[in-house]
Short mmCIF file of C-alpha atoms in Angstrom, two decimals:
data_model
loop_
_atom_site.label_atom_id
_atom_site.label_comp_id
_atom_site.label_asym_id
_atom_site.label_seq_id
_atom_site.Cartn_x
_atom_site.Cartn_y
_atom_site.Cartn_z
CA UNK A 1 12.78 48.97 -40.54
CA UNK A 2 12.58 52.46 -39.14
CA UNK A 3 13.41 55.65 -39.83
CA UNK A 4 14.44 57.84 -36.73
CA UNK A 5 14.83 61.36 -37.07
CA UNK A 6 17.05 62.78 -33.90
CA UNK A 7 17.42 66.70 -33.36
CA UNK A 8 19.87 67.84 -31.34
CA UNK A 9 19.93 70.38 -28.74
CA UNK A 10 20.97 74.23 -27.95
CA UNK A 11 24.92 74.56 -28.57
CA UNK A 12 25.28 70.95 -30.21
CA UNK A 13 25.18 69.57 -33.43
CA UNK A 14 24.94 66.64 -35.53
CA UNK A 15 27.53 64.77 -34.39
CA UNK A 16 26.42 64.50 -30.77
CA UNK A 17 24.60 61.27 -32.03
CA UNK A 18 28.00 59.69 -33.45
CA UNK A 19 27.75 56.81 -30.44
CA UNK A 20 23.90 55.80 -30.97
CA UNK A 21 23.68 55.96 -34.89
CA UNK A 22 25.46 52.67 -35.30
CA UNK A 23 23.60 50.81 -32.71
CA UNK A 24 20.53 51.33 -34.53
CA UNK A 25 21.69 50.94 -37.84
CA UNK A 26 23.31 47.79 -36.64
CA UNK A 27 19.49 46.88 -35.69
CA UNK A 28 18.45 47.59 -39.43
CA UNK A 29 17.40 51.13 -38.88
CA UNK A 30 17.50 54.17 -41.04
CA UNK A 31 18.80 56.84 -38.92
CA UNK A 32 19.62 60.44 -39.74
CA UNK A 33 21.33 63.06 -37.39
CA UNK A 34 21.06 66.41 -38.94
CA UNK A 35 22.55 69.24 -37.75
CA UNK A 36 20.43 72.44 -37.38
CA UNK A 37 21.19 76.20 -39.03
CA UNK A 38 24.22 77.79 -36.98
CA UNK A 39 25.51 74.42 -35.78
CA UNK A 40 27.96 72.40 -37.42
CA UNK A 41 28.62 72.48 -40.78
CA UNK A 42 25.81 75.11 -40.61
CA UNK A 43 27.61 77.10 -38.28
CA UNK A 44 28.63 80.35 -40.54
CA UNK A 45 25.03 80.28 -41.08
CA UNK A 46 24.34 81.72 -37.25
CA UNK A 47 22.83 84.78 -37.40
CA UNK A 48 20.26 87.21 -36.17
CA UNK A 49 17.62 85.53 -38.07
CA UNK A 50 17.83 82.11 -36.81
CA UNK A 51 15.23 81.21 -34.92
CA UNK A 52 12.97 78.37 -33.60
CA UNK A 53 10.93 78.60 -37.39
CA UNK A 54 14.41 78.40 -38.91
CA UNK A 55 15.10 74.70 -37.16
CA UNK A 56 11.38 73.76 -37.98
CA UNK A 57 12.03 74.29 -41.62
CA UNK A 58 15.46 72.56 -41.53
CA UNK A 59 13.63 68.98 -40.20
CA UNK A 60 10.42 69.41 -42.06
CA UNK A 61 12.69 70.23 -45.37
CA UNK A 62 15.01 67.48 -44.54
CA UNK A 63 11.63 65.26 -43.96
CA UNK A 64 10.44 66.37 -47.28
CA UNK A 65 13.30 66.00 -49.40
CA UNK A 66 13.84 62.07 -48.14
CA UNK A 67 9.98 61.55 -48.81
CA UNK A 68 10.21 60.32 -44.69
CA UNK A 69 7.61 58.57 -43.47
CA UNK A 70 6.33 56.83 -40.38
CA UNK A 71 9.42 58.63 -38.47
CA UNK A 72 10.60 58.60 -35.41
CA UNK A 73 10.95 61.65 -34.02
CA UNK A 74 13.55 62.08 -31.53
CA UNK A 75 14.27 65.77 -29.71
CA UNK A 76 17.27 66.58 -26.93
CA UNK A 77 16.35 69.15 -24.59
CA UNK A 78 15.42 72.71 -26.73
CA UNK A 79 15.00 70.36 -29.80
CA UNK A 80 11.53 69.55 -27.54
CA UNK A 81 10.24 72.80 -29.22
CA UNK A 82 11.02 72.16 -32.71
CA UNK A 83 9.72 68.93 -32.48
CA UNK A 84 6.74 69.82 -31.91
CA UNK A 85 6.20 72.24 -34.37
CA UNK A 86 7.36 69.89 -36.99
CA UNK A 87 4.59 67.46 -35.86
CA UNK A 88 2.11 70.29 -36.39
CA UNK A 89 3.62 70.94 -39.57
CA UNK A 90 3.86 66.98 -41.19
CA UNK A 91 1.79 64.97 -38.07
CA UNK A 92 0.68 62.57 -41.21
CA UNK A 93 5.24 61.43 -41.92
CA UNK A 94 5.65 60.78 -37.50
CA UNK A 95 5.22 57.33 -36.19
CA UNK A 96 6.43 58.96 -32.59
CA UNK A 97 7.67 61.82 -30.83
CA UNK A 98 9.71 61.46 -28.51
CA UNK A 99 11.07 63.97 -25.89
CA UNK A 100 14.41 63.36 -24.48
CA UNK A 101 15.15 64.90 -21.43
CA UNK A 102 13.49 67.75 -23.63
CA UNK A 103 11.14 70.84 -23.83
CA UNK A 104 7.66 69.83 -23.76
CA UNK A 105 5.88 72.76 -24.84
CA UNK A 106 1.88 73.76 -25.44
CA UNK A 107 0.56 76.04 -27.91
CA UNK A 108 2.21 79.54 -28.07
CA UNK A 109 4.83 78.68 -25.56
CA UNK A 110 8.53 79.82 -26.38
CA UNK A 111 11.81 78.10 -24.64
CA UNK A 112 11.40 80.69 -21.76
CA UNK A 113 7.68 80.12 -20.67
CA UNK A 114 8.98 76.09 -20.28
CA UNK A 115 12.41 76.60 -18.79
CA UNK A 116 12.34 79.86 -17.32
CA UNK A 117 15.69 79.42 -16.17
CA UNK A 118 16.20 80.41 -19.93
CA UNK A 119 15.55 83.94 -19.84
CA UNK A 120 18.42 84.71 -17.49
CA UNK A 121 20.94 83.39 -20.61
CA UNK A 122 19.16 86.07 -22.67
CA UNK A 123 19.08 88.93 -20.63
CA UNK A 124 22.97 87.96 -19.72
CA UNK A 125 23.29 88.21 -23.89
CA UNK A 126 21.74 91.57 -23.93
CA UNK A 127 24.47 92.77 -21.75
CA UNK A 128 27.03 91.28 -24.28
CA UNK A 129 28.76 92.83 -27.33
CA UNK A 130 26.56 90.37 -29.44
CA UNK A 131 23.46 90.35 -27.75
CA UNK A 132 21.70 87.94 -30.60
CA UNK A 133 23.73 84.80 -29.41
CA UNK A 134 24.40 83.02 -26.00
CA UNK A 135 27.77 81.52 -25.44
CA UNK A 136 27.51 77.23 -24.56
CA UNK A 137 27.30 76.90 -20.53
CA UNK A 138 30.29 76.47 -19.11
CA UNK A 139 31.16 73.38 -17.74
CA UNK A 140 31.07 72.79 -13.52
CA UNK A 141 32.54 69.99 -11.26
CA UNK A 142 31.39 66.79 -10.96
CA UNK A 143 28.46 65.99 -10.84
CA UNK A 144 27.68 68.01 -13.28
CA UNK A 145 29.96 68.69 -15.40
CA UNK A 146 29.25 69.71 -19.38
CA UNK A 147 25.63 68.95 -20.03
CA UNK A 148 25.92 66.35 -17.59
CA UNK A 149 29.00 64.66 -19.12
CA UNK A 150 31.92 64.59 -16.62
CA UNK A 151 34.36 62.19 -18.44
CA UNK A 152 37.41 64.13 -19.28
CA UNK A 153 38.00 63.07 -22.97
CA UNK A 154 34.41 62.78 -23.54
CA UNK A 155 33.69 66.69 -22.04
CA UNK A 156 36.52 67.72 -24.32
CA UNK A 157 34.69 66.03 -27.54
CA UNK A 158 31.52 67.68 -26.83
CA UNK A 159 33.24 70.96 -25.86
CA UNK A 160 34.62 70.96 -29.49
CA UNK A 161 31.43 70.40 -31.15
CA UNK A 162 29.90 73.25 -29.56
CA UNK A 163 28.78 76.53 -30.77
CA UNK A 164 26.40 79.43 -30.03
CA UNK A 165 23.02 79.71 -29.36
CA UNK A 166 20.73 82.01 -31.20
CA UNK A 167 18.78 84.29 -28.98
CA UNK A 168 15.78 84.05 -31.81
CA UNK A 169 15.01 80.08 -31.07
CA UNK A 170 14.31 80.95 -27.63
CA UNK A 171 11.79 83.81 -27.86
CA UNK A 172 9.60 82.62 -30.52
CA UNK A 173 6.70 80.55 -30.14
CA UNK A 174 5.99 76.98 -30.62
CA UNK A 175 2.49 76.51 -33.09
CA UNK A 176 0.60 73.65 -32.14
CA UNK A 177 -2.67 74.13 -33.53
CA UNK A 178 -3.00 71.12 -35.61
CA UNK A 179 -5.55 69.02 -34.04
CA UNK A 180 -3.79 65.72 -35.62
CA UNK A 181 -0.86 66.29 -33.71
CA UNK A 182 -2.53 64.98 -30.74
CA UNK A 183 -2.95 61.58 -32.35
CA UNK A 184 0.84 60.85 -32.47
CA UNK A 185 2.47 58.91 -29.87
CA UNK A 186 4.44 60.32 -27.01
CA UNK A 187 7.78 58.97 -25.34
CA UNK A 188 9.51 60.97 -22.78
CA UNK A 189 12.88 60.14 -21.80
CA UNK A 190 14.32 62.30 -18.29
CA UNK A 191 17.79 62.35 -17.15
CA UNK A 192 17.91 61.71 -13.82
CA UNK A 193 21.46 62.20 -12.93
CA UNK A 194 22.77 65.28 -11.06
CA UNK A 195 21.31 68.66 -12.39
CA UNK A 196 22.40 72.31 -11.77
CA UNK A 197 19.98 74.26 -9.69
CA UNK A 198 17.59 76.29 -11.35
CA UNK A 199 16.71 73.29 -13.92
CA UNK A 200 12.99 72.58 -13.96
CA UNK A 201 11.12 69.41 -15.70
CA UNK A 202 7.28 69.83 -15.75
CA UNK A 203 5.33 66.57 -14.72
CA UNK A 204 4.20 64.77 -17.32
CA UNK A 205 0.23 64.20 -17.74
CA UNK A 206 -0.72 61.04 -17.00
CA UNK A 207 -2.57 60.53 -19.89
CA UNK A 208 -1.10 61.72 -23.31
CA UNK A 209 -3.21 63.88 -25.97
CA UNK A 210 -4.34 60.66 -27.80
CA UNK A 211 -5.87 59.23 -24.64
CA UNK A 212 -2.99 56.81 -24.04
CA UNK A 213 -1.16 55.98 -21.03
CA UNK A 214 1.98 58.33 -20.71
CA UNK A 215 5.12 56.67 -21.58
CA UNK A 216 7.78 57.74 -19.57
CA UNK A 217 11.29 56.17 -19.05
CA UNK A 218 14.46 57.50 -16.73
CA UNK A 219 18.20 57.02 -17.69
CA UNK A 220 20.29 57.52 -14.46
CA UNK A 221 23.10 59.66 -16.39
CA UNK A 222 23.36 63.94 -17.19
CA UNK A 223 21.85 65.47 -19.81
CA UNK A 224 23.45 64.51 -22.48
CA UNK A 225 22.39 60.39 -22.11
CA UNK A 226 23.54 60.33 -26.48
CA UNK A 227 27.04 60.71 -25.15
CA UNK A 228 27.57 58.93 -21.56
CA UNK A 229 24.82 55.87 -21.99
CA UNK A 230 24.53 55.47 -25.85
CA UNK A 231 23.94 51.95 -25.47
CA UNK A 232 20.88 52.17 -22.81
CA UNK A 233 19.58 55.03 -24.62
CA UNK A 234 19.45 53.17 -27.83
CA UNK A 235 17.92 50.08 -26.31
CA UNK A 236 14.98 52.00 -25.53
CA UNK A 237 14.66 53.95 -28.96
CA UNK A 238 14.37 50.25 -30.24
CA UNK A 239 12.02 49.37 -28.03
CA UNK A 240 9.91 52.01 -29.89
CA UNK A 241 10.39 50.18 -33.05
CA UNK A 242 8.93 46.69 -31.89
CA UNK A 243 5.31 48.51 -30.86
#
Protein backbone atom coordinates (compact mmCIF):
# COMPACT_ATOMS: atom_id res chain seq x y z
CA UNK A 1 0.00 0.00 0.00
CA UNK A 2 0.71 3.66 -0.49
CA UNK A 3 0.19 6.68 0.90
CA UNK A 4 -0.30 9.65 -1.64
CA UNK A 5 -0.33 13.01 -0.48
CA UNK A 6 -2.07 15.41 -3.33
CA UNK A 7 -1.96 19.36 -2.93
CA UNK A 8 -4.06 21.26 -4.76
CA UNK A 9 -3.61 24.32 -6.65
CA UNK A 10 -4.14 28.34 -6.55
CA UNK A 11 -8.06 29.03 -6.11
CA UNK A 12 -8.97 25.22 -5.42
CA UNK A 13 -9.32 23.13 -2.63
CA UNK A 14 -9.60 19.78 -1.30
CA UNK A 15 -12.27 18.58 -3.02
CA UNK A 16 -10.87 19.02 -6.52
CA UNK A 17 -9.55 15.38 -5.98
CA UNK A 18 -13.22 13.97 -5.20
CA UNK A 19 -13.02 11.86 -8.80
CA UNK A 20 -9.36 10.26 -8.30
CA UNK A 21 -9.49 9.47 -4.45
CA UNK A 22 -11.65 6.44 -4.96
CA UNK A 23 -9.78 5.01 -7.80
CA UNK A 24 -6.85 4.69 -5.73
CA UNK A 25 -8.35 3.69 -2.69
CA UNK A 26 -10.19 1.15 -4.72
CA UNK A 27 -6.43 -0.01 -5.62
CA UNK A 28 -5.66 -0.34 -1.77
CA UNK A 29 -4.18 3.07 -1.38
CA UNK A 30 -4.13 5.51 1.45
CA UNK A 31 -4.93 8.75 -0.03
CA UNK A 32 -5.42 12.12 1.59
CA UNK A 33 -6.60 15.42 -0.15
CA UNK A 34 -6.10 18.25 2.18
CA UNK A 35 -7.15 21.45 1.63
CA UNK A 36 -4.66 24.35 2.18
CA UNK A 37 -5.14 27.68 4.65
CA UNK A 38 -7.77 30.09 2.87
CA UNK A 39 -9.32 27.29 0.80
CA UNK A 40 -12.12 25.28 1.75
CA UNK A 41 -13.07 24.65 4.97
CA UNK A 42 -9.98 26.86 5.63
CA UNK A 43 -11.33 29.56 3.74
CA UNK A 44 -12.18 32.30 6.66
CA UNK A 45 -8.68 31.63 7.38
CA UNK A 46 -7.48 33.83 4.07
CA UNK A 47 -5.66 36.55 5.05
CA UNK A 48 -2.73 38.83 4.61
CA UNK A 49 -0.48 36.43 6.21
CA UNK A 50 -0.96 33.46 4.14
CA UNK A 51 1.68 32.69 2.26
CA UNK A 52 3.73 29.98 0.42
CA UNK A 53 5.43 29.04 4.28
CA UNK A 54 1.82 28.94 5.48
CA UNK A 55 0.88 25.88 2.84
CA UNK A 56 4.39 24.29 3.64
CA UNK A 57 3.47 24.04 7.26
CA UNK A 58 -0.10 22.84 6.53
CA UNK A 59 1.42 19.46 4.48
CA UNK A 60 4.48 19.03 6.59
CA UNK A 61 2.02 19.34 9.85
CA UNK A 62 -0.50 17.18 8.24
CA UNK A 63 2.65 14.75 7.35
CA UNK A 64 3.64 14.87 10.90
CA UNK A 65 0.58 14.40 12.68
CA UNK A 66 -0.28 10.97 10.48
CA UNK A 67 3.43 9.82 11.24
CA UNK A 68 3.43 9.62 6.93
CA UNK A 69 5.93 7.89 5.48
CA UNK A 70 7.28 6.76 2.15
CA UNK A 71 4.59 9.35 0.55
CA UNK A 72 3.70 10.19 -2.49
CA UNK A 73 3.82 13.50 -3.11
CA UNK A 74 1.52 14.84 -5.59
CA UNK A 75 1.40 18.92 -6.49
CA UNK A 76 -1.24 20.74 -9.16
CA UNK A 77 0.18 23.64 -10.75
CA UNK A 78 1.29 26.44 -7.76
CA UNK A 79 1.17 23.41 -5.32
CA UNK A 80 4.73 22.71 -7.50
CA UNK A 81 6.21 25.27 -5.00
CA UNK A 82 5.04 23.94 -1.83
CA UNK A 83 5.99 20.72 -2.76
CA UNK A 84 9.09 21.32 -2.90
CA UNK A 85 9.67 23.01 0.10
CA UNK A 86 8.03 20.27 1.99
CA UNK A 87 10.60 17.84 0.47
CA UNK A 88 13.32 20.12 1.83
CA UNK A 89 11.60 20.20 4.98
CA UNK A 90 10.78 16.03 5.56
CA UNK A 91 12.88 14.56 2.18
CA UNK A 92 13.43 11.36 4.70
CA UNK A 93 8.73 10.70 4.83
CA UNK A 94 8.65 11.16 0.37
CA UNK A 95 8.82 8.08 -1.72
CA UNK A 96 8.13 10.65 -4.88
CA UNK A 97 7.38 13.98 -5.95
CA UNK A 98 5.53 14.45 -8.41
CA UNK A 99 4.71 17.66 -10.43
CA UNK A 100 1.46 17.84 -12.15
CA UNK A 101 1.17 20.13 -14.77
CA UNK A 102 2.94 22.14 -11.84
CA UNK A 103 5.59 24.76 -10.75
CA UNK A 104 8.93 23.35 -10.85
CA UNK A 105 10.91 25.70 -8.98
CA UNK A 106 14.93 26.00 -7.92
CA UNK A 107 16.26 27.44 -4.88
CA UNK A 108 15.01 30.99 -3.97
CA UNK A 109 12.55 31.10 -6.78
CA UNK A 110 8.94 32.48 -5.94
CA UNK A 111 5.67 31.66 -8.24
CA UNK A 112 6.63 34.77 -10.37
CA UNK A 113 10.34 33.99 -11.33
CA UNK A 114 8.64 30.38 -12.77
CA UNK A 115 5.44 31.66 -14.31
CA UNK A 116 6.01 35.14 -14.93
CA UNK A 117 2.75 35.42 -16.36
CA UNK A 118 2.01 35.56 -12.51
CA UNK A 119 3.05 38.89 -11.70
CA UNK A 120 0.51 40.57 -13.96
CA UNK A 121 -2.41 38.89 -11.41
CA UNK A 122 -0.54 40.76 -8.66
CA UNK A 123 0.04 43.98 -9.93
CA UNK A 124 -3.83 43.77 -11.29
CA UNK A 125 -4.50 43.07 -7.22
CA UNK A 126 -2.60 46.10 -6.26
CA UNK A 127 -4.97 48.12 -8.24
CA UNK A 128 -7.89 46.42 -6.32
CA UNK A 129 -9.71 47.43 -3.09
CA UNK A 130 -8.00 44.28 -1.52
CA UNK A 131 -4.78 44.25 -2.97
CA UNK A 132 -3.57 41.03 -0.68
CA UNK A 133 -5.82 38.55 -2.73
CA UNK A 134 -6.37 37.72 -6.50
CA UNK A 135 -9.82 36.84 -7.62
CA UNK A 136 -9.96 32.89 -9.50
CA UNK A 137 -9.42 33.48 -13.47
CA UNK A 138 -12.30 33.78 -15.14
CA UNK A 139 -13.38 31.25 -17.26
CA UNK A 140 -12.98 31.65 -21.49
CA UNK A 141 -14.53 29.67 -24.45
CA UNK A 142 -13.73 26.51 -25.45
CA UNK A 143 -10.90 25.39 -25.58
CA UNK A 144 -10.13 26.66 -22.68
CA UNK A 145 -12.51 27.12 -20.60
CA UNK A 146 -12.05 27.07 -16.45
CA UNK A 147 -8.61 25.72 -15.79
CA UNK A 148 -8.97 23.83 -18.80
CA UNK A 149 -12.34 22.24 -17.92
CA UNK A 150 -15.01 23.13 -20.54
CA UNK A 151 -17.86 20.72 -19.51
CA UNK A 152 -20.74 22.79 -18.42
CA UNK A 153 -21.78 20.98 -15.14
CA UNK A 154 -18.30 20.09 -14.44
CA UNK A 155 -17.02 24.12 -14.88
CA UNK A 156 -19.91 24.95 -12.61
CA UNK A 157 -18.59 22.33 -9.79
CA UNK A 158 -15.20 23.67 -9.87
CA UNK A 159 -16.45 27.28 -10.13
CA UNK A 160 -18.15 26.61 -6.70
CA UNK A 161 -15.21 25.27 -5.03
CA UNK A 162 -13.22 28.19 -5.78
CA UNK A 163 -11.86 30.92 -3.74
CA UNK A 164 -9.12 33.58 -3.60
CA UNK A 165 -5.68 33.57 -3.98
CA UNK A 166 -3.33 35.05 -1.49
CA UNK A 167 -0.94 37.52 -2.97
CA UNK A 168 1.74 36.23 -0.09
CA UNK A 169 2.13 32.48 -1.73
CA UNK A 170 3.24 34.03 -4.81
CA UNK A 171 6.03 36.41 -3.73
CA UNK A 172 7.82 34.34 -1.31
CA UNK A 173 10.49 32.07 -2.01
CA UNK A 174 10.76 28.42 -2.37
CA UNK A 175 13.94 26.94 0.12
CA UNK A 176 15.57 24.15 -1.37
CA UNK A 177 18.74 23.87 0.30
CA UNK A 178 18.54 20.43 1.59
CA UNK A 179 20.97 18.45 -0.28
CA UNK A 180 18.72 15.13 0.34
CA UNK A 181 16.05 16.50 -1.56
CA UNK A 182 17.84 15.72 -4.64
CA UNK A 183 17.73 12.01 -3.89
CA UNK A 184 13.88 11.78 -4.19
CA UNK A 185 12.29 10.73 -7.27
CA UNK A 186 10.75 13.01 -9.82
CA UNK A 187 7.45 12.54 -11.97
CA UNK A 188 6.20 15.29 -14.07
CA UNK A 189 2.86 15.16 -15.43
CA UNK A 190 1.99 18.25 -18.39
CA UNK A 191 -1.33 19.02 -19.69
CA UNK A 192 -1.21 19.20 -23.08
CA UNK A 193 -4.59 20.33 -24.04
CA UNK A 194 -5.37 23.91 -25.18
CA UNK A 195 -3.67 26.66 -22.99
CA UNK A 196 -4.29 30.47 -22.76
CA UNK A 197 -1.48 32.52 -24.16
CA UNK A 198 0.96 33.77 -21.90
CA UNK A 199 1.26 30.18 -20.09
CA UNK A 200 4.85 28.99 -20.00
CA UNK A 201 6.19 25.29 -18.97
CA UNK A 202 10.04 25.18 -18.58
CA UNK A 203 11.70 22.03 -20.25
CA UNK A 204 12.37 19.53 -18.10
CA UNK A 205 16.20 18.37 -17.59
CA UNK A 206 16.86 15.37 -19.02
CA UNK A 207 18.37 13.97 -16.23
CA UNK A 208 16.73 14.50 -12.72
CA UNK A 209 18.82 15.69 -9.49
CA UNK A 210 19.41 12.01 -8.43
CA UNK A 211 21.06 11.18 -11.74
CA UNK A 212 17.99 9.36 -13.09
CA UNK A 213 16.36 9.50 -16.32
CA UNK A 214 13.54 12.25 -16.25
CA UNK A 215 10.17 10.85 -16.01
CA UNK A 216 7.84 12.71 -17.86
CA UNK A 217 4.25 11.77 -18.97
CA UNK A 218 1.46 14.01 -21.08
CA UNK A 219 -2.38 13.81 -20.50
CA UNK A 220 -4.10 15.32 -23.63
CA UNK A 221 -6.82 17.30 -21.42
CA UNK A 222 -6.67 21.27 -19.61
CA UNK A 223 -5.24 21.93 -16.61
CA UNK A 224 -7.17 20.59 -14.36
CA UNK A 225 -6.55 16.57 -15.65
CA UNK A 226 -8.09 15.63 -11.52
CA UNK A 227 -11.39 16.77 -12.93
CA UNK A 228 -11.79 15.96 -16.86
CA UNK A 229 -9.45 12.56 -17.02
CA UNK A 230 -9.56 11.23 -13.37
CA UNK A 231 -9.33 7.85 -14.56
CA UNK A 232 -6.04 8.28 -16.89
CA UNK A 233 -4.60 10.45 -14.36
CA UNK A 234 -4.97 7.89 -11.70
CA UNK A 235 -3.67 5.07 -13.83
CA UNK A 236 -0.47 6.71 -13.94
CA UNK A 237 -0.25 7.75 -10.12
CA UNK A 238 -0.48 3.85 -9.76
CA UNK A 239 1.94 3.21 -11.96
CA UNK A 240 4.15 5.04 -9.39
CA UNK A 241 3.19 2.61 -6.81
CA UNK A 242 4.35 -0.68 -8.69
CA UNK A 243 8.22 0.85 -9.03
Amino acid sequence: MSTYLLVHGAWHNGRCWERVVPLLESAGHRVLTPSLTGYGDWAHLLSPEVGLDTHVEDVVGLMDEEDLTDVVLVGHSYAGLVISSVANEVPERIAQLVYLDAMVPEHGETAVDVQPLTQRLIDLATKSESPWRIPPLPEMPPPFGLFGVVDPADAAWLRAMLSDQPVGCLQQPVRLDNPATDLIPRTHIHCVGAAPEGITRRPVPAIQPNGSPAQVWELPTGHDCMITMPTELSELLLKLAAT
